[in-house]
Coordinates of C-alpha atoms in Angstrom, one line a residue:
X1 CA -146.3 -19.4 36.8
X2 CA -143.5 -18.4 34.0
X3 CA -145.8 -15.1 33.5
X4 CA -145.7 -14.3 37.5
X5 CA -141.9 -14.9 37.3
X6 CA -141.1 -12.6 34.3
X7 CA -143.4 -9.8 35.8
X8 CA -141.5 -10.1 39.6
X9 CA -138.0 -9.9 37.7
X10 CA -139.1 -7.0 35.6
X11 CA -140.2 -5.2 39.2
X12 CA -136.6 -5.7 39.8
X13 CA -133.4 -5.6 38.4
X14 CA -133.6 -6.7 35.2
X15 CA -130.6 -5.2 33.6
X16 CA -128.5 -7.4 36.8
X17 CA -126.7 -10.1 35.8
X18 CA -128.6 -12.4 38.0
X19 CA -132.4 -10.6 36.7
X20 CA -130.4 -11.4 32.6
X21 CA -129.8 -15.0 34.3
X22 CA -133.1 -15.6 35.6
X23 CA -134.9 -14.1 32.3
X24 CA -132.5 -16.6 30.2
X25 CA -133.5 -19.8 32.4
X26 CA -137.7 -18.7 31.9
X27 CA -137.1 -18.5 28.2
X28 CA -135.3 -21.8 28.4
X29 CA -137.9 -23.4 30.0
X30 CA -140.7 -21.8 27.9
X31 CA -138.7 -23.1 24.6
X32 CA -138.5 -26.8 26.0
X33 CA -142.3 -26.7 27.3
X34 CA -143.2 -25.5 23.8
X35 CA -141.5 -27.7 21.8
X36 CA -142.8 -30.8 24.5
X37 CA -146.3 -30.2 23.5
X38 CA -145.7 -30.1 19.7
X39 CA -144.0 -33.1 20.1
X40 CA -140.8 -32.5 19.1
X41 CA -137.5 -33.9 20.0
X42 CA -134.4 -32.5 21.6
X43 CA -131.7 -31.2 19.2
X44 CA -128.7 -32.0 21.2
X45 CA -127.0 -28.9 19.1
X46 CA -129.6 -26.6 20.3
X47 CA -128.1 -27.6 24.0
X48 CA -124.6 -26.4 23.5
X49 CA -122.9 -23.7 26.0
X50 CA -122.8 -21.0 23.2
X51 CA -126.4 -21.5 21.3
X52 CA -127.8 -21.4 25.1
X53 CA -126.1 -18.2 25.5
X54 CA -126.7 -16.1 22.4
X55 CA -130.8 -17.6 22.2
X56 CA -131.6 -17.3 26.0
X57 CA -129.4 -15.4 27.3
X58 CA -127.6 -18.2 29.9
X59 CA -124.3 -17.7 30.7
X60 CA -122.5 -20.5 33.4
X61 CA -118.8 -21.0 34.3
X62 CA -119.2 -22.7 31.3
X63 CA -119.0 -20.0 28.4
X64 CA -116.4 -18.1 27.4
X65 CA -117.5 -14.8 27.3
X66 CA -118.2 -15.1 31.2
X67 CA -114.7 -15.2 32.0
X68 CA -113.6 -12.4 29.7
X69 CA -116.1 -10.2 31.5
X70 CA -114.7 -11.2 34.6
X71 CA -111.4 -10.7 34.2
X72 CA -112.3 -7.3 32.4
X73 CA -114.5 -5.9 35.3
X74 CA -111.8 -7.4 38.1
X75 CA -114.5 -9.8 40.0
X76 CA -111.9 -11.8 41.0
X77 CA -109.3 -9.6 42.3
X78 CA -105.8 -9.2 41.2
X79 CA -105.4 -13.0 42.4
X80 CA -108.1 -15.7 42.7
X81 CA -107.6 -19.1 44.1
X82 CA -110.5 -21.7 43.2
X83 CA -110.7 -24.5 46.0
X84 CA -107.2 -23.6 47.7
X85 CA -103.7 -22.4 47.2
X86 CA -100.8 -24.6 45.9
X87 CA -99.1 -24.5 49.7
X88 CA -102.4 -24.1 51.8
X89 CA -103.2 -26.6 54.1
X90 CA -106.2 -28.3 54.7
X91 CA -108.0 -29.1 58.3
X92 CA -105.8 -32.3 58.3
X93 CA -102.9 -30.3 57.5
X94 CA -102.5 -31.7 53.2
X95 CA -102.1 -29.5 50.5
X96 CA -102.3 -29.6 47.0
X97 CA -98.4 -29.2 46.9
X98 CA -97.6 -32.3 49.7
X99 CA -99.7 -34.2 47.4
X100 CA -99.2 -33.3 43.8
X101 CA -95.8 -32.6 44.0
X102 CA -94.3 -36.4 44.6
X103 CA -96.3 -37.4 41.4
X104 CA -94.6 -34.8 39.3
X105 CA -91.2 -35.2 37.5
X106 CA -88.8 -33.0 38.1
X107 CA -87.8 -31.1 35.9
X108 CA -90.5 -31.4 33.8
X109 CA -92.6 -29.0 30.9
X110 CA -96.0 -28.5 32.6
X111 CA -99.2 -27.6 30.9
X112 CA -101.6 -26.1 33.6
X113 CA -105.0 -25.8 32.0
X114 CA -107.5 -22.7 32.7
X115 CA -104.8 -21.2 35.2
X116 CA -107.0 -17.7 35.5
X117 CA -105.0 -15.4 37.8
X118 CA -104.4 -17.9 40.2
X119 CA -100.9 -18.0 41.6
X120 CA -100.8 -21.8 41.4
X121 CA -98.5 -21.6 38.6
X122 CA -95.8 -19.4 39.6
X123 CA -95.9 -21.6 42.9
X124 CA -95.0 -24.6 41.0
X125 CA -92.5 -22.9 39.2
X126 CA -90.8 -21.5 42.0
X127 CA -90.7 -25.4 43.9
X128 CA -88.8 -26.4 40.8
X129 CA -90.8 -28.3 38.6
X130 CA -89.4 -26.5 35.4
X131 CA -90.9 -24.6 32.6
X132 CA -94.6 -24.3 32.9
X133 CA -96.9 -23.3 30.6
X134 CA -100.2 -22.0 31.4
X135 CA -103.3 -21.0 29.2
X136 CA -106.9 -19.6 29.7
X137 CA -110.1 -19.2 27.6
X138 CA -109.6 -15.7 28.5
X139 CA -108.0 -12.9 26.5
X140 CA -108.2 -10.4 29.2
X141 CA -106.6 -12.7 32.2
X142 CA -104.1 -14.0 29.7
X143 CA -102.7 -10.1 29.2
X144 CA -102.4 -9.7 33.1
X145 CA -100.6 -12.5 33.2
X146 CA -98.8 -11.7 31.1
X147 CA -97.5 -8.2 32.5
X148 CA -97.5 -9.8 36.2
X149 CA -95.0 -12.3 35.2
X150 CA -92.8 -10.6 33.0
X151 CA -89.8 -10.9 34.5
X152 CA -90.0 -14.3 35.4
X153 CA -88.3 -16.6 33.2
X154 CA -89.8 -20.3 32.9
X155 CA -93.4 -19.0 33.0
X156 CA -95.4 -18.4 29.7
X157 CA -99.5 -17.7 29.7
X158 CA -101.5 -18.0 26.0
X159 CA -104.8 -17.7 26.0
X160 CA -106.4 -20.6 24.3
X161 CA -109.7 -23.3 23.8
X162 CA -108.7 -26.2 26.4
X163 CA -110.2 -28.8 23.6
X164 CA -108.0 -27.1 20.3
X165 CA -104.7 -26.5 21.4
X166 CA -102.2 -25.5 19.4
X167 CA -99.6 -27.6 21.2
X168 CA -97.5 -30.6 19.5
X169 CA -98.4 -33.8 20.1
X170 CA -96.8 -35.4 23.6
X171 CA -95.2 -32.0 24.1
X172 CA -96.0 -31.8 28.1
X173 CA -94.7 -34.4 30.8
X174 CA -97.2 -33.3 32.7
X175 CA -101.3 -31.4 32.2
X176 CA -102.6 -29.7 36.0
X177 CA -106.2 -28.8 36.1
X178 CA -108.2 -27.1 39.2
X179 CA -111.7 -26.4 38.4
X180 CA -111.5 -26.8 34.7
X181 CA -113.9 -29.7 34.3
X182 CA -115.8 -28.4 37.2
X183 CA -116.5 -25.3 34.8
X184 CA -117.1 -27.3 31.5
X185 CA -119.9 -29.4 33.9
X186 CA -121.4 -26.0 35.4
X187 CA -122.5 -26.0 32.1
X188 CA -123.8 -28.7 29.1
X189 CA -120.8 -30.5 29.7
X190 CA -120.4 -30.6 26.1
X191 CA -116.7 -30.0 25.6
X192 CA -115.3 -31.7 28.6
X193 CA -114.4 -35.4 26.3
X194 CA -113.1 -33.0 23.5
X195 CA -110.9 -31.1 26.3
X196 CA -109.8 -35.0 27.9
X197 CA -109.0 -35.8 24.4
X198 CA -106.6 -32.9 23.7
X199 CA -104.8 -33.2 27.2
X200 CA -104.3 -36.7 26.1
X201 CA -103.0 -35.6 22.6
X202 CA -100.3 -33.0 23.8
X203 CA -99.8 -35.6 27.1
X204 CA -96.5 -37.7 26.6
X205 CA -97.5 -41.4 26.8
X206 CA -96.8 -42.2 30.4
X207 CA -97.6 -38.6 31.3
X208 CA -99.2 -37.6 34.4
X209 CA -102.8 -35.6 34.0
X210 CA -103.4 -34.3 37.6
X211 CA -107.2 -32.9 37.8
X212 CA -108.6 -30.9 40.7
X213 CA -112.3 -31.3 41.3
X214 CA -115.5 -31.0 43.3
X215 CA -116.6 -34.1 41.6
X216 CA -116.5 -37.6 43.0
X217 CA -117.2 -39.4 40.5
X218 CA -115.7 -37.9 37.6
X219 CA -113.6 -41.4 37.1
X220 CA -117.2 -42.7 36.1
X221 CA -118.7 -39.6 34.3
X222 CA -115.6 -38.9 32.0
X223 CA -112.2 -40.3 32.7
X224 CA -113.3 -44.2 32.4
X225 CA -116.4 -43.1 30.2
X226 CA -116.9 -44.7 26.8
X227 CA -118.2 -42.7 23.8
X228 CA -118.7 -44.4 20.3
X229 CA -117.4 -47.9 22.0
X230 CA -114.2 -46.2 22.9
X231 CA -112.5 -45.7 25.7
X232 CA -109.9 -43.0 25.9
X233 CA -106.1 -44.2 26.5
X234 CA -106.0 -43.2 30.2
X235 CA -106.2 -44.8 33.5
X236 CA -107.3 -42.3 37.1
X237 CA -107.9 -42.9 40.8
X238 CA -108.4 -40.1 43.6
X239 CA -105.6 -40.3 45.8
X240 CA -106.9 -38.3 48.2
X241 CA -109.2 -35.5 49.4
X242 CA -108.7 -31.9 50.8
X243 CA -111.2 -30.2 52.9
X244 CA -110.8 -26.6 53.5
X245 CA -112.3 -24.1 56.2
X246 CA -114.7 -22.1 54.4
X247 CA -112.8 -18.9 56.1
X248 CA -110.5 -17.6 58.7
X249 CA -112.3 -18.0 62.3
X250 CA -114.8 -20.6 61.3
X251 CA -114.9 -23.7 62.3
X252 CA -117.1 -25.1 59.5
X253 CA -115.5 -26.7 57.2
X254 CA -115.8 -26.9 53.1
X255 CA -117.1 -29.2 50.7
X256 CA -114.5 -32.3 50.0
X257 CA -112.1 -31.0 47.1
X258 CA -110.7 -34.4 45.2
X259 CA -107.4 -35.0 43.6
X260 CA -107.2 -37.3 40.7
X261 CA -103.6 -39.0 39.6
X262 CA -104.2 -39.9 35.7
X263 CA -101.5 -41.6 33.8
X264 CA -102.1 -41.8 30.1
X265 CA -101.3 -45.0 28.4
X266 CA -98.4 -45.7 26.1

């Protein structure tokens, strides 16, 4: 069946990102069967986000070098919102704003975590919240950012790894993520604890970590998860649930997006 597969993507479009995708996921799954009948066991190190990309080829939400090519090529326009906008209502008329907003202080320094070219944080900023500072994996999104915001003082963009931050400690009063965890978990999943754990680091103790996700049980998965016997200083609950139409004129509406209200521990 893996030999019928390879031969109908080589008919096609192989050079496609999707035909490179598809090729990547055979050889993926030709490795595993391979190494199942010799009887060997899984190296959790050959499972990582970037050993999956430069052996088979897979590239997810997950790995850098998707983003940078995305931003580079302009696939997500000059602005992107993931989920919905800051101010955009929902079909029971919430937004992220009416319900982040009370849980922020005010003024505050704000960390908002793989921002992209999302307007989300020049929103915030201009509803008063104070400085915030926003960072990316991406290089390329980072520069635009950059440029776009220029003349706006209060706003600063860096383009950084979400789990090695060169923040000090308890520098923010408050971390905003939309999407960011949903990305890591698109993925291995492998650096979302090390991403919590550094949130938690450059969080002030009593700090607010707001978190923007498909997921409905990402309390369980990684928030209240224990690794080693530990638990990470942080307590989380969804205090409510958006549901967006999928576009203008339909009447269909989206998947649940959930908001999660973390405070971390003193």
């Amino acid at each position: 069946e893996l030999l019928q597969l390879e031969a109908e993507i080589s008919q096609g479009d192989s050079d496609s990102a999707l035909g490179k995708q598809q090729a990547g996921l055979i050889a993926l799954v030709r490795d595993a069967l391979k190494s199942d009948r010799e009887g060997g066991s899984v190296d959790e190190e050959q499972w990582s986000d970037e050993v999956l990309r430069q052996k088979h080829g897979l590239v997810t939400y997950a790995t850098p070098a998707y983003w940078e090519d995305a931003y580079d090529s302009g696939r997500y326009g000059e602005s992107f919102e993931w989920y919905g906008a800051w101010a955009e209502d929902d079909v029971s008329g919430k937004s992220l704003s009416s319900l982040v907003s009370p849980l922020l202080p005010k003024p505050a320094k704000t960390l908002v975590l793989g921002c992209g070219n999302s307007n989300m944080s020049s929103d915030i900023h201009s509803d008063g919240f104070g400085e915030i500072v926003s960072v990316d994996i991406s290089e390329k999104v980072i520069q635009q950012m950059v440029e776009k915001y220029k003349e706006v003082p209060g706003l600063s963009w860096h383009q950084a790894d979400a789990s090695k931050m060169s923040f000090g400690t308890a520098s923010f009063d408050a971390v905003i993520e939309k999407g960011l965890f949903d990305s890591l978990y698109a993925g291995t999943g492998e650096k979302a604890r090390s991403v919590l754990e550094e949130v938690l680091r450059v969080l002030k103790p009593g700090g607010k970590l707001i978190s923007i996700s498909f997921a409905d049980d990402r309390i369980r998965r990684l928030f209240d998860a224990e690794e080693g016997g530990v638990k990470l200083p942080v307590s989380c609950s969804i205090i409510s649930s958006l549901t967006y139409r999928k576009a203008e004129g339909e009447d269909e509406a989206s998947k649940a997006i959930h908001v999660y209200s973390c405070e971390r521990h003193t």
